[in-house]
Amino acid sequence: MIAHVLAEGGGGVSVGEHPQWHILGLTINADTVISTSIAAVIVLAFGLYLAAKATSKVPSTLQIAFEAVTEQVERQVETNVGIRTAPFVVPLAISLFFFILIANWISILPHATEEYVRPPTADVNLTFAMSVFVMIMVWATGIRVQGKHYFGHFVQPYKAMLPLNIIEELVKPVTLSLRLFGNILAGTVMVSVLALMPAAVSWLPTSAWKLFDLFIGMLQALIFALLTIIYFGMAAGGQEGEGAH
Amino acid sequence: MSLYSVAAPGGGGGNLFLIPNATFFVELLIFLIVVGVIWRYVVPPVKRATAQRQEMVRRQIQESQQATKRLAEAEARYSAALAEARVEAAKIRESARADAQEIKDELREQAEHEVARIRERGAEQLATQREQVVRQLRGELGKLAVTLAGRIVGESVADDARRAGTVDRFLDELQGMAAPPSAPESVPQDNVAAQDRAVSQDSAAPEAGAPKNGTVKGAASVPHARRRR
């Protein structure tokens, strides 16, 4: 049915279509930029409010939540990378988690046919931006920590594995970004499909789906942040016994 | 939707939504801003607060442990002091009992002393009274002696044997009177001696007074009687 609807093109469901700005010959997806900015403003507002209110006495619920995430991230970083090796991984992972979480949850309000604000993570531009930045940092960290030895892992365990290892390394940012993108895009497509039903009945499955979408949004944010830490860990000294430390 | 120029789907149904466009750079910029702000301004104060709270909690736990320890120590000291106080109290009670016994003994001894003293004084008083009586008697004795002497002289101065018998009898009487059965040995003897002397003096007095009565023989007879004793 979905395929049939999609095949109709001009029907109710459209995938990957964005209102666009054309500036200086560059094509920019306007809705993505706007929703990303909204998400960024929300995250930064929360973050700065939290920083201003941060107290060593009785913490607010927000601070407790933030501290819980921070603690989890620190533990993960400590076990995978070592906080001393890459101290910036902690704020990076925290930022990724909260930013992706808000970006995913921004689509909480459903319109009749689509969201008021489309989740920016349903656009590959944001997910690629994040994953490319992360992977550049990962590679830089690997080289900084291991030096020349970092490239040694490309010929492990055999030299014949070199092409596969290179592909694996290059695929990392792609999978990282497309996983997130696909999940969130699927959520929006689902809303569009459900919107094809008469409004009298579509509210129930849409509501149910939105609740599940919230869970997916949190899960994907978690996965993105966790994989980031793991990639850092692999780059900083994944091969045990090589004396990276 | 009408605000934007909607991109036409890729020709021939090929949708290029998997290919990033220039939005990538804008998104990257926004993301970097978010990361930068959280990195610089959000994480450090929150982590500082967390660390401070953890430090505070650790300190409180430590203090609580110390307080518990101090409490236990204080309790131990308290029970030790209590036990000591009990021992002390028992000791004091014991010594008080001993004191009481001592005082009782002392009082009893004192009372006994007192009794003995009073008894002694009574005895002394008795002795004194007796002495007084004796002295008084002695004083009367002189008179008696004079009376006797006068009687004897008056009755019969010529009869020597009778006169001697009378004197002897009198002296015996005196002796029997001066020696009570309970009195010490020395006292009666002294008394007797003193009385003897007194008698001789007393008997000498009539001798001096004899010429007044006009009897010379009587004066000569008295030394004779003394000699006989």
Tab-separated table of C-alpha atoms in Angstrom:
chain	number	residue	atom	x	y	z
A	1	MET	CA	0.000	0.000	0.000
A	2	ILE	CA	2.786	2.338	0.988
A	3	ALA	CA	4.600	1.565	-2.207
A	4	HIS	CA	1.456	2.200	-4.115
A	5	VAL	CA	0.934	5.535	-2.396
A	6	LEU	CA	4.574	6.472	-2.889
A	7	ALA	CA	4.345	5.468	-6.521
A	8	GLU	CA	1.517	7.857	-7.002
A	9	GLY	CA	3.957	10.652	-6.262
A	10	GLY	CA	1.668	13.570	-5.858
A	11	GLY	CA	-0.412	11.696	-3.272
A	12	GLY	CA	-0.322	12.164	0.502
A	13	VAL	CA	3.124	10.811	1.302
A	14	SER	CA	6.330	12.409	0.224
A	15	VAL	CA	9.769	11.244	1.334
A	16	GLY	CA	12.824	13.382	1.498
A	17	GLU	CA	11.210	16.454	0.066
A	18	HIS	CA	12.264	19.664	1.673
A	19	PRO	CA	11.370	23.260	1.177
A	20	GLN	CA	14.614	24.795	0.036
A	21	TRP	CA	16.506	28.053	0.035
A	22	HIS	CA	18.828	28.803	-2.858
A	23	ILE	CA	21.575	31.084	-1.660
A	24	LEU	CA	24.650	31.836	-3.774
A	25	GLY	CA	23.970	28.772	-5.827
A	26	LEU	CA	23.830	26.585	-2.772
A	27	THR	CA	20.793	24.528	-2.026
A	28	ILE	CA	19.809	24.579	1.622
A	29	ASN	CA	16.945	22.636	3.166
A	30	ALA	CA	15.067	25.380	4.971
A	31	ASP	CA	12.969	23.196	7.268
A	32	THR	CA	15.983	21.265	8.439
A	33	VAL	CA	17.917	24.403	9.261
A	34	ILE	CA	14.960	25.896	11.122
A	35	SER	CA	14.183	22.768	13.132
A	36	THR	CA	17.866	22.216	13.884
A	37	SER	CA	18.096	25.764	15.160
A	38	ILE	CA	15.039	25.248	17.339
A	39	ALA	CA	16.507	22.055	18.733
A	40	ALA	CA	19.828	23.798	19.316
A	41	VAL	CA	18.140	26.696	21.084
A	42	ILE	CA	16.188	24.318	23.320
A	43	VAL	CA	19.280	22.291	24.190
A	44	LEU	CA	21.383	25.364	24.863
A	45	ALA	CA	18.628	27.017	26.883
A	46	PHE	CA	18.325	23.938	29.063
A	47	GLY	CA	22.076	23.598	29.271
A	48	LEU	CA	22.760	27.203	30.204
A	49	TYR	CA	19.866	27.275	32.657
A	50	LEU	CA	21.278	24.158	34.204
A	51	ALA	CA	24.784	25.591	34.339
A	52	ALA	CA	23.500	28.741	36.012
A	53	LYS	CA	21.434	26.785	38.505
A	54	ALA	CA	23.965	24.036	39.093
A	55	THR	CA	24.348	23.626	42.807
A	56	SER	CA	26.242	21.358	45.097
A	57	LYS	CA	23.316	21.441	47.515
A	58	VAL	CA	19.959	19.986	46.548
A	59	PRO	CA	19.905	19.490	42.780
A	60	SER	CA	16.886	20.032	40.562
A	61	THR	CA	15.369	17.172	38.630
A	62	LEU	CA	16.958	18.514	35.470
A	63	GLN	CA	20.347	18.589	37.106
A	64	ILE	CA	19.907	15.061	38.400
A	65	ALA	CA	19.005	13.864	34.889
A	66	PHE	CA	21.966	15.671	33.416
A	67	GLU	CA	24.263	14.313	36.110
A	68	ALA	CA	22.970	10.799	35.505
A	69	VAL	CA	23.715	11.074	31.781
A	70	THR	CA	27.088	12.632	32.510
A	71	GLU	CA	27.962	9.875	34.910
A	72	GLN	CA	26.956	7.181	32.428
A	73	VAL	CA	28.934	8.842	29.660
A	74	GLU	CA	31.964	9.228	31.912
A	75	ARG	CA	31.808	5.586	32.870
A	76	GLN	CA	31.540	4.517	29.255
A	77	VAL	CA	34.384	6.781	28.228
A	78	GLU	CA	36.493	5.548	31.119
A	79	THR	CA	36.017	1.881	30.200
A	80	ASN	CA	36.368	2.358	26.441
A	81	VAL	CA	38.841	5.145	25.995
A	82	GLY	CA	40.105	6.370	29.312
A	83	ILE	CA	39.099	9.875	30.299
A	84	ARG	CA	42.718	10.975	30.496
A	85	THR	CA	43.335	9.856	26.925
A	86	ALA	CA	40.459	11.803	25.412
A	87	PRO	CA	38.797	14.096	27.938
A	88	PHE	CA	36.805	15.942	25.252
A	89	VAL	CA	34.863	12.784	24.430
A	90	VAL	CA	32.712	13.300	27.510
A	91	PRO	CA	31.253	16.696	26.586
A	92	LEU	CA	31.040	15.609	22.947
A	93	ALA	CA	29.024	12.514	23.779
A	94	ILE	CA	26.827	14.453	26.197
A	95	SER	CA	26.180	17.092	23.550
A	96	LEU	CA	25.414	14.440	20.968
A	97	PHE	CA	23.007	12.668	23.239
A	98	PHE	CA	21.013	15.694	24.301
A	99	PHE	CA	21.098	17.370	20.908
A	100	ILE	CA	19.921	14.261	19.048
A	101	LEU	CA	17.360	13.564	21.751
A	102	ILE	CA	15.799	17.007	21.447
A	103	ALA	CA	16.091	16.922	17.653
A	104	ASN	CA	14.207	13.648	17.605
A	105	TRP	CA	11.617	14.678	20.149
A	106	ILE	CA	10.962	17.970	18.440
A	107	SER	CA	8.488	16.164	16.228
A	108	ILE	CA	6.279	15.352	19.214
A	109	LEU	CA	3.485	17.529	17.947
A	110	PRO	CA	1.851	15.887	14.987
A	111	HIS	CA	-0.045	17.849	12.405
A	112	ALA	CA	-2.828	16.343	10.410
A	113	THR	CA	-0.463	15.138	7.728
A	114	GLU	CA	2.970	15.801	9.135
A	115	GLU	CA	4.790	17.340	12.111
A	116	TYR	CA	4.656	20.997	13.009
A	117	VAL	CA	8.377	20.851	13.180
A	118	ARG	CA	9.997	18.096	11.244
A	119	PRO	CA	12.794	16.374	13.092
A	120	PRO	CA	16.098	17.603	11.646
A	121	THR	CA	17.562	14.154	12.122
A	122	ALA	CA	15.225	12.981	9.349
A	123	ASP	CA	17.545	14.845	6.996
A	124	VAL	CA	20.862	13.230	6.133
A	125	ASN	CA	22.530	16.621	6.192
A	126	LEU	CA	22.441	16.807	9.997
A	127	THR	CA	23.287	13.163	10.597
A	128	PHE	CA	26.150	13.297	8.116
A	129	ALA	CA	27.408	16.507	9.649
A	130	MET	CA	27.499	14.932	13.078
A	131	SER	CA	28.951	11.593	12.018
A	132	VAL	CA	31.626	13.155	9.809
A	133	PHE	CA	32.653	15.492	12.595
A	134	VAL	CA	32.746	12.600	15.044
A	135	MET	CA	34.770	10.376	12.717
A	136	ILE	CA	37.279	13.107	11.946
A	137	MET	CA	37.743	13.568	15.675
A	138	VAL	CA	38.043	9.812	16.102
A	139	TRP	CA	40.705	9.491	13.456
A	140	ALA	CA	42.546	12.508	14.792
A	141	THR	CA	42.484	11.059	18.277
A	142	GLY	CA	43.744	7.715	16.974
A	143	ILE	CA	46.659	9.344	15.234
A	144	ARG	CA	47.409	11.647	18.151
A	145	VAL	CA	47.370	8.857	20.714
A	146	GLN	CA	48.966	6.027	18.731
A	147	GLY	CA	51.002	7.949	16.198
A	148	LYS	CA	52.106	5.848	13.291
A	149	HIS	CA	50.867	2.733	15.006
A	150	TYR	CA	47.337	3.873	14.381
A	151	PHE	CA	47.658	2.906	10.727
A	152	GLY	CA	48.937	-0.499	11.752
A	153	HIS	CA	45.478	-1.699	12.516
A	154	PHE	CA	44.549	-1.434	8.837
A	155	VAL	CA	46.715	-4.464	8.103
A	156	GLN	CA	45.495	-6.504	11.017
A	157	PRO	CA	45.266	-9.405	11.158
A	158	TYR	CA	46.484	-9.878	7.557
A	159	LYS	CA	47.747	-7.475	4.964
A	160	ALA	CA	45.106	-8.770	2.634
A	161	MET	CA	42.532	-7.277	4.969
A	162	LEU	CA	43.691	-3.747	4.108
A	163	PRO	CA	40.861	-2.927	1.682
A	164	LEU	CA	38.242	-4.324	3.995
A	165	ASN	CA	39.647	-2.410	6.926
A	166	ILE	CA	39.634	0.811	4.953
A	167	ILE	CA	36.080	0.202	3.858
A	168	GLU	CA	35.095	-0.554	7.456
A	169	GLU	CA	36.599	2.678	8.606
A	170	LEU	CA	34.879	4.659	5.865
A	171	VAL	CA	31.572	2.940	6.408
A	172	LYS	CA	31.538	3.900	10.081
A	173	PRO	CA	30.343	7.467	9.538
A	174	VAL	CA	27.872	6.319	6.902
A	175	THR	CA	26.266	3.685	9.120
A	176	LEU	CA	26.372	6.015	12.096
A	177	SER	CA	24.481	8.711	10.264
A	178	LEU	CA	22.141	6.565	8.190
A	179	ARG	CA	21.028	4.521	11.200
A	180	LEU	CA	19.798	7.636	12.908
A	181	PHE	CA	18.438	9.164	9.742
A	182	GLY	CA	16.564	6.024	8.735
A	183	ASN	CA	14.917	5.526	12.094
A	184	ILE	CA	13.689	9.075	12.390
A	185	LEU	CA	12.691	9.370	8.749
A	186	ALA	CA	10.724	6.157	9.112
A	187	GLY	CA	8.920	7.765	12.012
A	188	THR	CA	7.869	10.720	9.927
A	189	VAL	CA	6.882	8.488	7.009
A	190	MET	CA	4.787	6.438	9.401
A	191	VAL	CA	2.962	9.575	10.539
A	192	SER	CA	2.328	10.506	6.921
A	193	VAL	CA	0.992	7.062	6.154
A	194	LEU	CA	-1.235	7.076	9.213
A	195	ALA	CA	-2.482	10.455	8.109
A	196	LEU	CA	-3.974	8.807	5.042
A	197	MET	CA	-6.596	7.332	7.317
A	198	PRO	CA	-9.661	9.379	8.099
A	199	ALA	CA	-8.981	11.821	10.937
A	200	ALA	CA	-11.759	10.206	12.980
A	201	VAL	CA	-9.679	7.040	13.392
A	202	SER	CA	-6.113	8.125	12.654
A	203	TRP	CA	-5.655	9.842	16.041
A	204	LEU	CA	-5.399	6.540	17.890
A	205	PRO	CA	-2.632	4.842	15.860
A	206	THR	CA	-0.861	8.176	15.453
A	207	SER	CA	-0.794	8.731	19.199
A	208	ALA	CA	0.414	5.203	19.805
A	209	TRP	CA	3.072	5.571	17.168
A	210	LYS	CA	4.228	8.917	18.580
A	211	LEU	CA	4.780	7.341	21.973
A	212	PHE	CA	6.831	4.613	20.376
A	213	ASP	CA	8.642	7.228	18.315
A	214	LEU	CA	9.707	8.968	21.524
A	215	PHE	CA	11.291	5.729	22.662
A	216	ILE	CA	13.009	5.293	19.295
A	217	GLY	CA	14.238	8.871	19.459
A	218	MET	CA	15.839	8.320	22.850
A	219	LEU	CA	17.266	4.982	21.810
A	220	GLN	CA	18.841	6.417	18.675
A	221	ALA	CA	20.349	9.309	20.598
A	222	LEU	CA	21.795	6.817	23.060
A	223	ILE	CA	23.141	4.588	20.296
A	224	PHE	CA	24.752	7.486	18.479
A	225	ALA	CA	26.493	8.715	21.620
A	226	LEU	CA	27.518	5.214	22.679
A	227	LEU	CA	28.915	4.299	19.261
A	228	THR	CA	30.822	7.551	19.236
A	229	ILE	CA	32.493	6.587	22.493
A	230	ILE	CA	33.191	3.075	21.224
A	231	TYR	CA	34.759	4.405	18.028
A	232	PHE	CA	36.946	6.676	20.126
A	233	GLY	CA	37.902	3.697	22.205
A	234	MET	CA	38.811	1.628	19.154
A	235	ALA	CA	40.876	4.443	17.727
A	236	ALA	CA	42.646	5.339	20.972
A	237	GLY	CA	43.919	1.877	21.738
A	238	GLY	CA	41.589	-0.784	20.485
A	239	GLN	CA	44.452	-3.161	19.799
A	240	GLU	CA	45.505	-4.396	23.175
A	241	GLY	CA	49.172	-5.024	23.745
A	242	GLU	CA	50.324	-2.455	21.237
A	243	GLY	CA	51.422	-0.239	24.077
A	244	ALA	CA	49.159	2.638	23.218
A	245	HIS	CA	49.137	3.697	26.843
B	1	MET	CA	4.592	24.855	2.444
B	2	SER	CA	3.741	27.627	0.127
B	3	LEU	CA	6.412	29.710	1.789
B	4	TYR	CA	9.096	27.576	0.306
B	5	SER	CA	9.877	26.550	-3.204
B	6	VAL	CA	9.372	22.852	-2.948
B	7	ALA	CA	12.054	20.881	-4.646
B	8	ALA	CA	10.697	18.800	-7.365
B	9	PRO	CA	11.286	15.128	-6.896
B	10	GLY	CA	14.191	13.867	-8.854
B	11	GLY	CA	13.266	13.207	-12.382
B	12	GLY	CA	12.262	9.706	-13.205
B	13	GLY	CA	11.286	8.855	-9.621
B	14	GLY	CA	14.940	8.823	-8.420
B	15	ASN	CA	14.740	10.671	-5.122
B	16	LEU	CA	18.128	12.019	-4.057
B	17	PHE	CA	17.326	12.490	-0.399
B	18	LEU	CA	20.277	10.361	0.623
B	19	ILE	CA	22.740	12.772	-0.918
B	20	PRO	CA	23.634	15.667	1.336
B	21	ASN	CA	23.603	19.150	-0.044
B	22	ALA	CA	24.837	22.491	1.254
B	23	THR	CA	22.577	22.093	4.269
B	24	PHE	CA	25.358	19.880	5.550
B	25	PHE	CA	27.557	22.881	6.374
B	26	VAL	CA	24.815	24.804	8.076
B	27	GLU	CA	23.949	21.763	10.162
B	28	LEU	CA	27.604	21.223	10.992
B	29	LEU	CA	27.888	24.824	12.146
B	30	ILE	CA	24.833	24.566	14.351
B	31	PHE	CA	26.034	21.289	15.776
B	32	LEU	CA	29.486	22.694	16.478
B	33	ILE	CA	27.924	25.644	18.279
B	34	VAL	CA	25.879	23.278	20.430
B	35	VAL	CA	28.889	21.125	21.214
B	36	GLY	CA	31.057	24.139	21.917
B	37	VAL	CA	28.606	25.764	24.310
B	38	ILE	CA	27.871	22.565	26.178
B	39	TRP	CA	31.572	21.766	26.331
B	40	ARG	CA	32.623	25.169	27.588
B	41	TYR	CA	29.718	26.411	29.655
B	42	VAL	CA	27.424	23.573	30.694
B	43	VAL	CA	29.460	20.505	31.578
B	44	PRO	CA	32.127	22.110	33.798
B	45	PRO	CA	29.823	23.838	36.319
B	46	VAL	CA	27.578	20.824	36.574
B	47	LYS	CA	30.529	18.511	37.057
B	48	ARG	CA	31.945	20.868	39.634
B	49	ALA	CA	28.648	20.869	41.510
B	50	THR	CA	28.499	17.100	41.349
B	51	ALA	CA	32.041	16.755	42.599
B	52	GLN	CA	31.360	19.172	45.433
B	53	ARG	CA	28.258	17.308	46.433
B	54	GLN	CA	30.080	14.015	46.346
B	55	GLU	CA	32.820	15.514	48.456
B	56	MET	CA	30.217	16.852	50.862
B	57	VAL	CA	28.485	13.503	51.109
B	58	ARG	CA	31.802	11.771	51.653
B	59	ARG	CA	32.670	14.227	54.377
B	60	GLN	CA	29.286	13.840	55.995
B	61	ILE	CA	29.615	10.081	55.974
B	62	GLN	CA	33.034	10.422	57.495
B	63	GLU	CA	31.745	12.805	60.129
B	64	SER	CA	28.852	10.530	60.853
B	65	GLN	CA	31.232	7.628	61.298
B	66	GLN	CA	33.395	9.725	63.574
B	67	ALA	CA	30.360	10.782	65.543
B	68	THR	CA	29.294	7.178	65.904
B	69	LYS	CA	32.757	6.282	67.084
B	70	ARG	CA	32.816	9.152	69.534
B	71	LEU	CA	29.411	8.159	70.800
B	72	ALA	CA	30.589	4.612	71.368
B	73	GLU	CA	33.667	5.919	73.155
B	74	ALA	CA	31.575	8.215	75.299
B	75	GLU	CA	29.277	5.358	76.165
B	76	ALA	CA	32.232	3.198	77.083
B	77	ARG	CA	33.653	5.999	79.195
B	78	TYR	CA	30.264	6.498	80.795
B	79	SER	CA	29.899	2.861	81.755
B	80	ALA	CA	33.478	2.785	82.998
B	81	ALA	CA	32.820	5.869	85.106
B	82	LEU	CA	29.608	4.330	86.341
B	83	ALA	CA	31.364	1.139	87.368
B	84	GLU	CA	34.095	3.157	89.017
B	85	ALA	CA	31.526	5.243	90.844
B	86	ARG	CA	29.832	2.070	92.031
B	87	VAL	CA	33.128	0.738	93.315
B	88	GLU	CA	33.817	4.078	94.947
B	89	ALA	CA	30.385	4.128	96.526
B	90	ALA	CA	30.892	0.626	97.842
B	91	LYS	CA	34.247	1.662	99.212
B	92	ILE	CA	32.786	4.733	100.872
B	93	ARG	CA	29.959	2.683	102.337
B	94	GLU	CA	32.465	0.176	103.631
B	95	SER	CA	34.639	2.845	105.188
B	96	ALA	CA	31.585	4.561	106.653
B	97	ARG	CA	30.581	1.289	108.217
B	98	ALA	CA	34.091	0.855	109.564
B	99	ASP	CA	34.043	4.423	110.880
B	100	ALA	CA	30.746	3.861	112.525
B	101	GLN	CA	32.097	0.734	114.174
B	102	GLU	CA	35.174	2.589	115.260
B	103	ILE	CA	33.177	5.463	116.667
B	104	LYS	CA	30.922	3.043	118.443
B	105	ASP	CA	33.940	1.268	119.893
B	106	GLU	CA	35.486	4.519	120.880
B	107	LEU	CA	32.332	5.750	122.500
B	108	ARG	CA	32.003	2.510	124.328
B	109	GLU	CA	35.583	2.740	125.486
B	110	GLN	CA	35.056	6.310	126.541
B	111	ALA	CA	31.980	5.379	128.400
B	112	GLU	CA	33.889	2.613	130.095
B	113	HIS	CA	36.660	5.038	130.934
B	114	GLU	CA	34.110	7.435	132.273
B	115	VAL	CA	32.544	4.758	134.354
B	116	ALA	CA	35.919	3.732	135.645
B	117	ARG	CA	36.826	7.331	136.369
B	118	ILE	CA	33.568	7.988	138.147
B	119	ARG	CA	33.982	4.836	140.099
B	120	GLU	CA	37.530	5.806	140.983
B	121	ARG	CA	36.463	9.269	141.976
B	122	GLY	CA	33.769	7.742	144.083
B	123	ALA	CA	36.359	5.623	145.710
B	124	GLU	CA	38.587	8.635	146.173
B	125	GLN	CA	35.732	10.586	147.573
B	126	LEU	CA	35.036	7.785	149.958
B	127	ALA	CA	38.639	7.740	150.984
B	128	THR	CA	38.639	11.481	151.443
B	129	GLN	CA	35.504	11.335	153.468
B	130	ARG	CA	36.947	8.618	155.523
B	131	GLU	CA	40.102	10.591	156.081
B	132	GLN	CA	37.981	13.557	157.053
B	133	VAL	CA	36.083	11.452	159.457
B	134	VAL	CA	39.307	10.138	160.840
B	135	ARG	CA	40.687	13.623	161.157
B	136	GLN	CA	37.534	14.745	162.836
B	137	LEU	CA	37.680	11.753	165.119
B	138	ARG	CA	41.252	12.554	165.874
B	139	GLY	CA	40.292	16.047	166.868
B	140	GLU	CA	37.612	14.631	169.151
B	141	LEU	CA	40.056	12.097	170.420
B	142	GLY	CA	42.122	14.803	172.017
B	143	LYS	CA	39.114	15.924	173.977
B	144	LEU	CA	38.269	12.382	174.806
B	145	ALA	CA	41.809	11.799	175.931
B	146	VAL	CA	41.718	14.870	178.085
B	147	THR	CA	38.397	13.768	179.519
B	148	LEU	CA	39.772	10.320	180.141
B	149	ALA	CA	42.894	11.675	181.619
B	150	GLY	CA	40.897	13.925	183.843
B	151	ARG	CA	38.744	11.021	184.903
B	152	ILE	CA	41.642	8.819	185.597
B	153	VAL	CA	43.430	11.465	187.480
B	154	GLY	CA	40.276	12.291	189.284
B	155	GLU	CA	39.447	8.687	190.211
B	156	SER	CA	42.676	7.357	191.562
B	157	VAL	CA	46.044	8.713	190.924
B	158	ALA	CA	47.656	6.533	193.562
B	159	ASP	CA	46.819	3.147	192.128
B	160	ASP	CA	49.518	2.450	189.552
B	161	ALA	CA	48.288	-0.847	188.320
B	162	ARG	CA	44.800	0.353	187.848
B	163	ARG	CA	46.005	3.473	186.167
B	164	ALA	CA	48.145	1.508	183.757
B	165	GLY	CA	45.274	-0.875	183.047
B	166	THR	CA	42.984	1.988	182.214
B	167	VAL	CA	45.461	3.586	179.904
B	168	ASP	CA	46.179	0.297	178.167
B	169	ARG	CA	42.529	-0.394	177.727
B	170	PHE	CA	42.007	3.023	176.277
B	171	LEU	CA	44.852	2.669	173.885
B	172	ASP	CA	43.577	-0.708	172.769
B	173	GLU	CA	40.210	0.791	172.175
B	174	LEU	CA	41.795	3.518	170.165
B	175	GLN	CA	43.725	1.044	168.137
B	176	GLY	CA	40.675	-1.055	167.475
B	177	MET	CA	38.776	2.040	166.397
B	178	ALA	CA	41.542	3.411	164.153
B	179	ALA	CA	41.996	0.215	162.131
B	180	PRO	CA	38.949	-0.472	159.955
B	181	PRO	CA	39.007	-3.849	158.246
B	182	SER	CA	39.105	-2.508	154.633
B	183	ALA	CA	41.664	0.239	155.082
B	184	PRO	CA	45.199	-0.243	153.762
B	185	GLU	CA	47.851	-1.535	156.055
B	186	SER	CA	50.075	1.481	156.067
B	187	VAL	CA	47.398	3.998	156.841
B	188	PRO	CA	46.263	2.498	160.115
B	189	GLN	CA	49.822	2.109	161.272
B	190	ASP	CA	50.566	5.696	160.471
B	191	ASN	CA	47.336	6.647	162.003
B	192	VAL	CA	48.140	4.639	165.039
B	193	ALA	CA	51.559	6.211	165.190
B	194	ALA	CA	50.064	9.653	164.745
B	195	GLN	CA	47.421	8.870	167.293
B	196	ASP	CA	50.040	7.470	169.517
B	197	ARG	CA	51.944	10.666	169.207
B	198	ALA	CA	48.842	12.667	169.605
B	199	VAL	CA	47.963	10.706	172.694
B	200	SER	CA	51.358	11.261	174.140
B	201	GLN	CA	51.066	14.961	173.444
B	202	ASP	CA	47.566	15.021	174.761
B	203	SER	CA	48.632	13.137	177.752
B	204	ALA	CA	51.476	15.590	178.112
B	205	ALA	CA	49.044	18.464	178.203
B	206	PRO	CA	47.459	17.437	181.462
B	207	GLU	CA	50.975	17.092	182.668
B	208	ALA	CA	51.429	20.796	182.018
B	209	GLY	CA	48.074	21.528	183.438
B	210	ALA	CA	48.572	19.279	186.397
B	211	PRO	CA	50.211	21.798	188.627
B	212	LYS	CA	47.089	23.873	188.340
B	213	ASN	CA	45.153	20.976	189.769
B	214	GLY	CA	47.840	20.460	192.257
B	215	THR	CA	48.670	16.850	191.397
B	216	VAL	CA	52.391	16.089	191.005
B	217	LYS	CA	52.213	12.319	191.090
B	218	GLY	CA	50.088	12.152	187.960
B	219	ALA	CA	52.686	14.018	185.982
B	220	ALA	CA	55.337	11.578	186.876
B	221	SER	CA	53.176	8.557	186.124
B	222	VAL	CA	52.524	9.347	182.466
B	223	PRO	CA	56.059	8.901	181.147
B	224	HIS	CA	56.052	5.672	182.984
B	225	ALA	CA	53.050	4.511	181.085
B	226	ARG	CA	54.717	5.521	177.802
B	227	ARG	CA	57.682	3.593	178.682
B	228	ARG	CA	55.634	0.512	179.213
B	229	ARG	CA	54.254	0.582	175.742
